[in-house]
């Protein structure tokens, strides 16, 4: 009988090392096909469906819903329906001609392209569909060459993964290991494979140009795999215990993980690294509301208020580009302000999984209507947990509409590594002086939190006043709607 193939949790991209198992789509005993979704997992970025690279019968599920799994740990075991008897019978002969351990390790590096379908995340498959790989080895003298039959399935650890939105970082686990053991920074390598795939030859080329003294490889740190049983014990800590500090009964304990864990880590980093300052201003939004009302009366499809404000923000960032930058610190501690040729406008979105910030790419090129359509699309995919790492991690400035929660203002935390965030409060009726007379107007509060390293208060105030003036006199910037 064929040995089960163990599918390990694949590299889900963006440097993520773990994922929470949300649900299984299959059960033990089910017959599955190649690329069939087998589980939904939630990373610090989004929820994704993981497809199987193998076809066969499910023999074991390595984890329970709610459990956090490390990348590279077993996810599912599948027994192939048929694997070619000749290949199985040939295994002893192949083993007898195996090279020494050192040669075997080098041989392993040369096998990175062998995999199942190569389709790790739904919708991001390997070019060419279900490729077939063949293993070849140089025989010893007097030994017959044994070549296993071609197959569309292979060892999981050789699985090539494709990262949504970041094709240049698509590399096999073995190439990662080769680079790690030789001290090669994969971020500095341009891949020569399909869609920028980093291949073994690219790492070897980097090694040839590196200094002769390669850093000594350190043994990889490992931590014991948490079994479902130990996870259950950890999660099932008594909820009716008494807190030693307050003397109160503990009602519940909720693990911080997934998106919530990532948001918490990012906020802590922002507060600890960024010397932030905040400025705010009350704005008369009556003219903007009247303009939208006039469009609606004419039967015109009108963008949402946030799209109009986003249009004003992109115009303001063109005038005050210091707020559309990033601070980078080099290995020697020297800091640089990195400017961008374009604006990726992040839109803070509250979801069931926590606060996420998908970004509208090249937002400065879009009209208010186009911004409205993209904001709605991104908000929808973010709330479904389907936003890609690129959509969630490429922003250069964030717009936060917390007015939808019925609050007037907030000194928001900057979305690291950006340098500023603009908040918009609720729009309410307030007494306002117009042409020397008291009137009831629609008023909102704008709050800008900024990194004091990139600019001073004058620049921040200038940007904030620019956006406020555009809201109070919207026709000056909305010729293109």
PDB file of C-alpha atoms in Angstrom, residues 15 25 61 78 106 109 174 228 252 277 321 375 393 401 449 462:
ATOM      1  CA  UNK A  15       7.419  36.756   6.059  1.00  0.00           C
ATOM      2  CA  UNK A  25     -13.206  21.607   4.135  1.00  0.00           C
ATOM      3  CA  UNK A  61      -5.862  16.019   9.720  1.00  0.00           C
ATOM      4  CA  UNK A  78      -3.061  12.023   1.887  1.00  0.00           C
ATOM      5  CA  UNK A 106      23.728  19.367  -2.654  1.00  0.00           C
ATOM      6  CA  UNK A 109      19.127  21.988  -3.656  1.00  0.00           C
ATOM      7  CA  UNK A 174      14.835  24.628  -0.246  1.00  0.00           C
ATOM      8  CA  UNK A 228      -4.167  19.334  19.457  1.00  0.00           C
ATOM      9  CA  UNK A 252     -12.808  34.565  30.089  1.00  0.00           C
ATOM     10  CA  UNK A 277       2.281  64.921  16.998  1.00  0.00           C
ATOM     11  CA  UNK A 321       4.726  65.323  -0.241  1.00  0.00           C
ATOM     12  CA  UNK A 375     -12.708  52.001  -1.810  1.00  0.00           C
ATOM     13  CA  UNK A 393       0.776  46.232   2.962  1.00  0.00           C
ATOM     14  CA  UNK A 401     -13.222  57.532   8.772  1.00  0.00           C
ATOM     15  CA  UNK A 449      -1.320  62.622  13.367  1.00  0.00           C
ATOM     16  CA  UNK A 462      -0.664  73.440   5.794  1.00  0.00           C
TER      17      UNK A 462
END
